[in-house]
XYZ file of C-alpha atoms in Angstrom:
341
model
C 6.347 8.618 -6.758
C 4.532 5.581 -8.114
C 2.828 6.234 -11.433
C -0.293 4.279 -10.503
C -2.844 6.965 -9.643
C -4.979 4.568 -7.611
C -2.311 4.182 -4.926
C -2.392 6.585 -1.970
C -0.147 9.611 -2.506
C 2.154 8.543 0.340
C 3.272 5.385 -1.485
C 6.795 5.479 -2.866
C 8.654 2.916 -4.944
C 11.200 0.633 -3.292
C 11.607 -3.008 -2.266
C 10.934 -5.780 -4.765
C 8.278 -7.440 -6.862
C 7.943 -10.704 -8.720
C 6.872 -11.735 -12.198
C 3.257 -12.746 -12.722
C 2.471 -16.132 -11.215
C 6.192 -16.716 -10.638
C 8.016 -17.776 -7.495
C 11.257 -16.271 -8.825
C 12.370 -12.785 -7.842
C 12.809 -10.015 -10.386
C 13.483 -6.273 -10.429
C 12.515 -4.624 -7.126
C 9.449 -2.351 -7.247
C 7.357 -2.577 -4.079
C 6.034 0.720 -2.664
C 6.648 2.001 0.821
C 4.285 4.161 2.850
C 5.596 7.238 4.637
C 4.172 7.809 8.114
C 3.247 11.118 9.721
C 6.611 11.170 11.528
C 8.652 10.496 8.374
C 9.390 6.802 8.993
C 8.711 4.357 6.166
C 7.249 0.864 5.911
C 6.644 -1.515 3.044
C 3.094 -1.267 1.641
C 2.416 -4.965 2.221
C 3.446 -7.202 5.088
C 3.464 -10.788 6.266
C 0.808 -11.615 8.846
C 1.698 -14.307 11.378
C -1.409 -14.901 13.504
C -1.833 -18.657 14.294
C 1.600 -19.444 12.793
C 3.304 -21.640 15.400
C 5.485 -24.696 15.862
C 8.237 -23.596 13.514
C 5.831 -22.606 10.721
C 6.164 -18.946 11.635
C 9.958 -19.009 11.616
C 10.004 -20.739 8.243
C 7.401 -18.349 6.799
C 9.339 -15.276 7.944
C 12.576 -16.642 6.485
C 10.809 -17.353 3.178
C 9.154 -13.940 3.180
C 12.450 -12.141 3.742
C 14.032 -14.121 0.908
C 11.131 -13.125 -1.359
C 11.575 -9.453 -0.480
C 9.169 -8.745 2.370
C 10.512 -6.121 4.752
C 7.411 -5.737 6.935
C 6.496 -8.478 9.432
C 3.456 -8.286 11.709
C 3.107 -10.191 14.982
C 1.890 -9.669 18.570
C 2.546 -10.850 22.098
C -0.848 -12.581 21.944
C 0.272 -14.674 18.958
C 2.980 -16.362 21.059
C 5.399 -16.471 18.133
C 7.568 -13.397 18.669
C 10.538 -15.707 19.379
C 10.089 -17.369 15.970
C 9.918 -14.030 14.187
C 13.019 -12.854 16.036
C 15.017 -15.979 15.236
C 14.188 -15.805 11.532
C 15.116 -12.125 11.372
C 18.375 -12.632 13.254
C 19.279 -15.574 11.017
C 18.713 -13.492 7.905
C 20.805 -10.668 9.358
C 23.586 -13.157 10.114
C 23.368 -14.484 6.541
C 23.790 -10.967 5.217
C 20.410 -10.979 3.476
C 19.207 -7.935 5.441
C 20.404 -5.428 7.994
C 18.318 -4.728 11.083
C 17.287 -1.330 9.738
C 15.939 -2.946 6.547
C 13.154 -4.847 8.312
C 10.068 -3.280 9.914
C 8.746 -5.407 12.783
C 5.311 -4.743 14.245
C 4.153 -6.120 17.589
C 1.301 -5.327 19.947
C 0.542 -4.692 23.607
C -2.019 -7.234 24.803
C -5.109 -6.286 26.814
C -3.933 -7.560 30.217
C -0.924 -5.222 30.172
C -2.880 -1.958 29.855
C -2.146 -0.648 33.356
C 0.461 2.095 32.806
C 2.950 0.467 35.172
C 2.881 -2.759 33.109
C 3.362 -1.265 29.645
C 7.153 -1.005 29.691
C 7.387 -4.445 31.299
C 5.265 -5.906 28.485
C 7.330 -4.201 25.816
C 10.558 -5.514 27.325
C 9.081 -9.023 27.380
C 8.405 -8.746 23.657
C 11.924 -7.433 23.053
C 13.323 -10.397 24.986
C 11.183 -12.750 22.885
C 12.525 -11.190 19.685
C 16.090 -10.991 20.964
C 16.243 -7.495 19.477
C 17.025 -4.025 20.823
C 13.933 -2.233 19.540
C 10.529 -2.782 17.932
C 9.791 -0.743 14.810
C 6.086 -0.288 15.564
C 4.306 -1.091 18.821
C 0.514 -1.059 18.701
C -2.137 -1.095 21.399
C -3.866 -4.300 20.291
C -7.376 -3.300 21.462
C -8.775 -0.179 23.138
C -10.303 -2.228 25.995
C -8.450 -4.081 28.737
C -8.495 -7.269 30.834
C -7.752 -7.963 34.461
C -4.141 -9.054 34.974
C -3.868 -12.647 36.276
C -0.342 -13.378 35.071
C 1.788 -12.747 31.989
C 0.548 -15.824 30.168
C -3.114 -15.634 31.241
C -4.142 -13.653 28.208
C -7.880 -14.373 28.389
C -8.592 -14.298 32.161
C -12.001 -15.711 33.062
C -14.146 -15.760 36.177
C -16.004 -18.723 37.702
C -18.772 -18.328 35.110
C -16.278 -18.507 32.265
C -16.688 -14.850 31.331
C -13.610 -12.902 30.309
C -12.641 -10.513 33.107
C -12.628 -6.983 31.766
C -10.958 -4.072 33.513
C -11.712 -0.374 33.152
C -8.251 0.995 32.349
C -8.585 4.049 30.112
C -6.699 3.631 26.841
C -5.496 7.236 27.198
C -3.522 6.220 30.292
C -2.126 3.237 28.414
C -1.171 5.479 25.505
C 0.728 7.887 27.756
C 2.788 4.931 28.987
C 3.412 3.893 25.371
C 4.687 7.392 24.587
C 7.379 6.834 27.213
C 8.546 3.703 25.360
C 9.276 5.862 22.367
C 11.148 8.369 24.499
C 13.273 5.543 25.952
C 14.145 4.141 22.529
C 12.507 0.760 23.140
C 10.281 1.300 20.093
C 10.664 3.463 16.980
C 6.963 4.158 16.422
C 3.647 3.703 18.253
C 0.106 3.226 17.044
C -3.221 1.588 17.752
C -5.330 -1.281 16.511
C -9.111 -1.740 16.361
C -9.853 1.874 17.323
C -13.105 3.357 16.031
C -13.598 6.925 14.811
C -14.622 8.308 18.206
C -11.739 6.617 20.001
C -9.263 7.963 17.464
C -10.667 11.474 17.838
C -10.393 11.292 21.630
C -6.841 9.959 21.423
C -5.764 12.629 18.950
C -7.199 15.328 21.212
C -5.276 14.072 24.241
C -1.996 12.617 23.025
C 1.474 14.090 23.069
C 2.692 11.770 20.300
C 0.299 11.084 17.436
C -0.308 7.441 16.452
C 1.109 6.548 13.045
C -1.139 3.523 12.510
C -4.566 2.036 13.078
C -4.589 -1.682 12.286
C -8.132 -2.897 11.581
C -10.036 -5.823 10.134
C -10.415 -4.943 6.468
C -11.423 -7.034 3.445
C -14.065 -6.792 0.694
C -16.736 -7.972 3.149
C -15.791 -5.110 5.506
C -14.056 -2.585 3.294
C -13.827 0.130 5.975
C -13.985 2.998 3.488
C -15.258 5.478 6.093
C -12.605 4.644 8.669
C -9.852 4.631 6.041
C -10.978 8.111 4.907
C -10.937 9.386 8.487
C -7.467 7.982 9.114
C -6.205 9.484 5.863
C -7.580 12.878 6.958
C -5.470 12.640 10.121
C -2.450 11.175 8.300
C -2.737 7.805 10.035
C -1.857 4.713 7.997
C -4.398 1.878 7.993
C -3.150 -1.705 8.097
C -5.639 -4.340 6.965
C -5.685 -7.587 8.938
C -7.652 -10.612 7.687
C -7.374 -9.066 4.195
C -8.385 -12.330 2.503
C -11.250 -13.009 4.914
C -9.792 -16.181 6.452
C -10.441 -18.491 3.481
C -12.331 -21.760 3.895
C -11.949 -23.443 0.479
C -14.153 -26.424 1.403
C -17.046 -24.021 2.021
C -16.035 -21.657 -0.800
C -15.860 -18.810 1.688
C -15.473 -15.913 1.642
C -17.646 -15.474 -1.440
C -15.359 -12.919 -3.073
C -12.467 -15.383 -3.315
C -14.553 -17.941 -5.171
C -17.014 -15.836 -7.185
C -16.733 -16.080 -10.970
C -16.861 -12.280 -11.221
C -13.657 -11.948 -9.209
C -12.049 -14.811 -11.107
C -12.862 -12.946 -14.328
C -11.229 -9.778 -13.002
C -8.131 -11.811 -12.185
C -8.050 -13.403 -15.606
C -7.928 -9.956 -17.213
C -4.658 -9.235 -15.432
C -3.286 -12.786 -15.203
C -3.820 -12.666 -11.437
C -5.508 -14.869 -8.844
C -8.656 -13.825 -6.927
C -6.489 -13.357 -3.818
C -4.221 -10.964 -5.704
C -7.266 -9.038 -6.918
C -8.517 -8.720 -3.334
C -5.158 -7.491 -2.039
C -4.860 -5.015 -4.902
C -8.378 -3.725 -4.146
C -7.445 -3.034 -0.516
C -4.219 -1.305 -1.543
C -6.147 0.942 -3.913
C -8.604 1.748 -1.120
C -5.625 3.058 0.849
C -4.850 0.180 3.209
C -1.674 -1.836 3.800
C -2.651 -5.529 3.748
C -0.841 -8.094 5.901
C -1.917 -11.473 4.465
C -0.910 -14.447 6.579
C 0.504 -17.578 4.992
C 3.071 -20.267 5.753
C 3.027 -21.548 2.161
C 5.931 -20.117 0.165
C 4.066 -20.052 -3.141
C 1.241 -18.070 -1.558
C 3.722 -15.794 0.212
C 5.182 -15.023 -3.219
C 1.745 -14.645 -4.816
C 0.545 -12.239 -2.131
C 3.625 -10.073 -2.661
C 3.112 -9.804 -6.412
C 0.312 -7.217 -6.492
C 2.001 -3.974 -7.554
C 2.191 -4.470 -11.323
C -1.479 -4.039 -12.243
C -4.350 -1.635 -11.607
C -8.050 -2.281 -11.136
C -10.567 -0.380 -13.239
C -13.537 1.609 -11.833
C -15.772 -1.241 -12.998
C -13.616 -3.729 -11.091
C -13.993 -1.581 -7.973
C -17.775 -1.574 -8.315
C -17.765 -5.359 -8.359
C -15.456 -5.562 -5.339
C -17.510 -2.947 -3.477
C -20.601 -5.126 -3.910
C -19.249 -7.684 -1.411
C -19.243 -5.200 1.462
C -21.770 -6.495 4.017
C -20.166 -4.897 7.062
C -19.989 -8.284 8.785
C -16.991 -8.860 11.032
C -14.931 -12.017 11.281
C -13.630 -10.903 14.688
C -16.414 -9.105 16.623
C -14.873 -9.821 20.058
C -18.351 -9.999 21.549
C -17.015 -11.026 24.954
C -15.804 -7.441 25.382
C -19.141 -5.730 24.670
C -19.553 -4.742 28.318
C -16.357 -2.721 28.254
C -16.838 1.063 28.012
C -14.079 0.951 25.404
C -15.581 -1.754 23.151
C -14.986 -0.372 19.638
C -17.768 -1.892 17.555
C -20.884 -0.262 19.030
C -20.866 2.443 16.373
C -20.804 2.295 12.584
C -17.061 2.903 12.253
């Protein structure tokens, strides 16, 4: 087990780390998380949202070379083919074997009807050019009207997104069948609130291993992380760095002198401090980058530990404000953000 007491108890050492502020690889020491079904996944991953036009493929190749073994994407991102090509290239080069890499993808909202779930999964598999997906998540608990595979945000004459009333429990039952057929190795959810998780857990045959949620110092999700930990569900943190806008010096916690000072204590950047904070809260961050130096930097967060005083400072940035409120879906009975967590 990892000696750092601030890491969740299910973290185990494996993988690789890098020297401080270095782009060169050194002795491997990146933790893995163990899921409630015994499968394992690296405790940090590469996010790929908005990575397109070859950038995603290049970023995944770079990340694998650095030591990443956890790649996050989704049908909605329209880059599954780039992820798949990079992975297959690295397998062909002998850098990794298929079983070394943990690929996460997601079922989009217009495929929630039970009869479309397997079809959607097979489309993603065809995009990847792979035989199975390591983790398949329900991207959101609410659903859209189906107007075609590529009409991912269907709208009516008024321009409003067309919501449907498919129950996520019915969608989940169809996802369970994917696991039984061997199309996926694990299933989970994304953006589920506490009540939705409780309802799912009370009605599922196969327990979700994951809940992927927006999580960063501005929305630290401590309550939802605690609930998921109670039920042995791993939390993945998307937007862990709060979608930085350097010109505006946003989010505040990436540019505040107090966070810079924390970083200076450990010879780390503010971004590394933020990622370490989330890891110590019990989340698995999936920072997105197409810049190799930042990909390396984001990976190098397992060789230091924040103090209780550091945590108090990081906690102070929690406003509860969301970067992705998905307000167009508020009329859905399954909209997840009408309650505190």
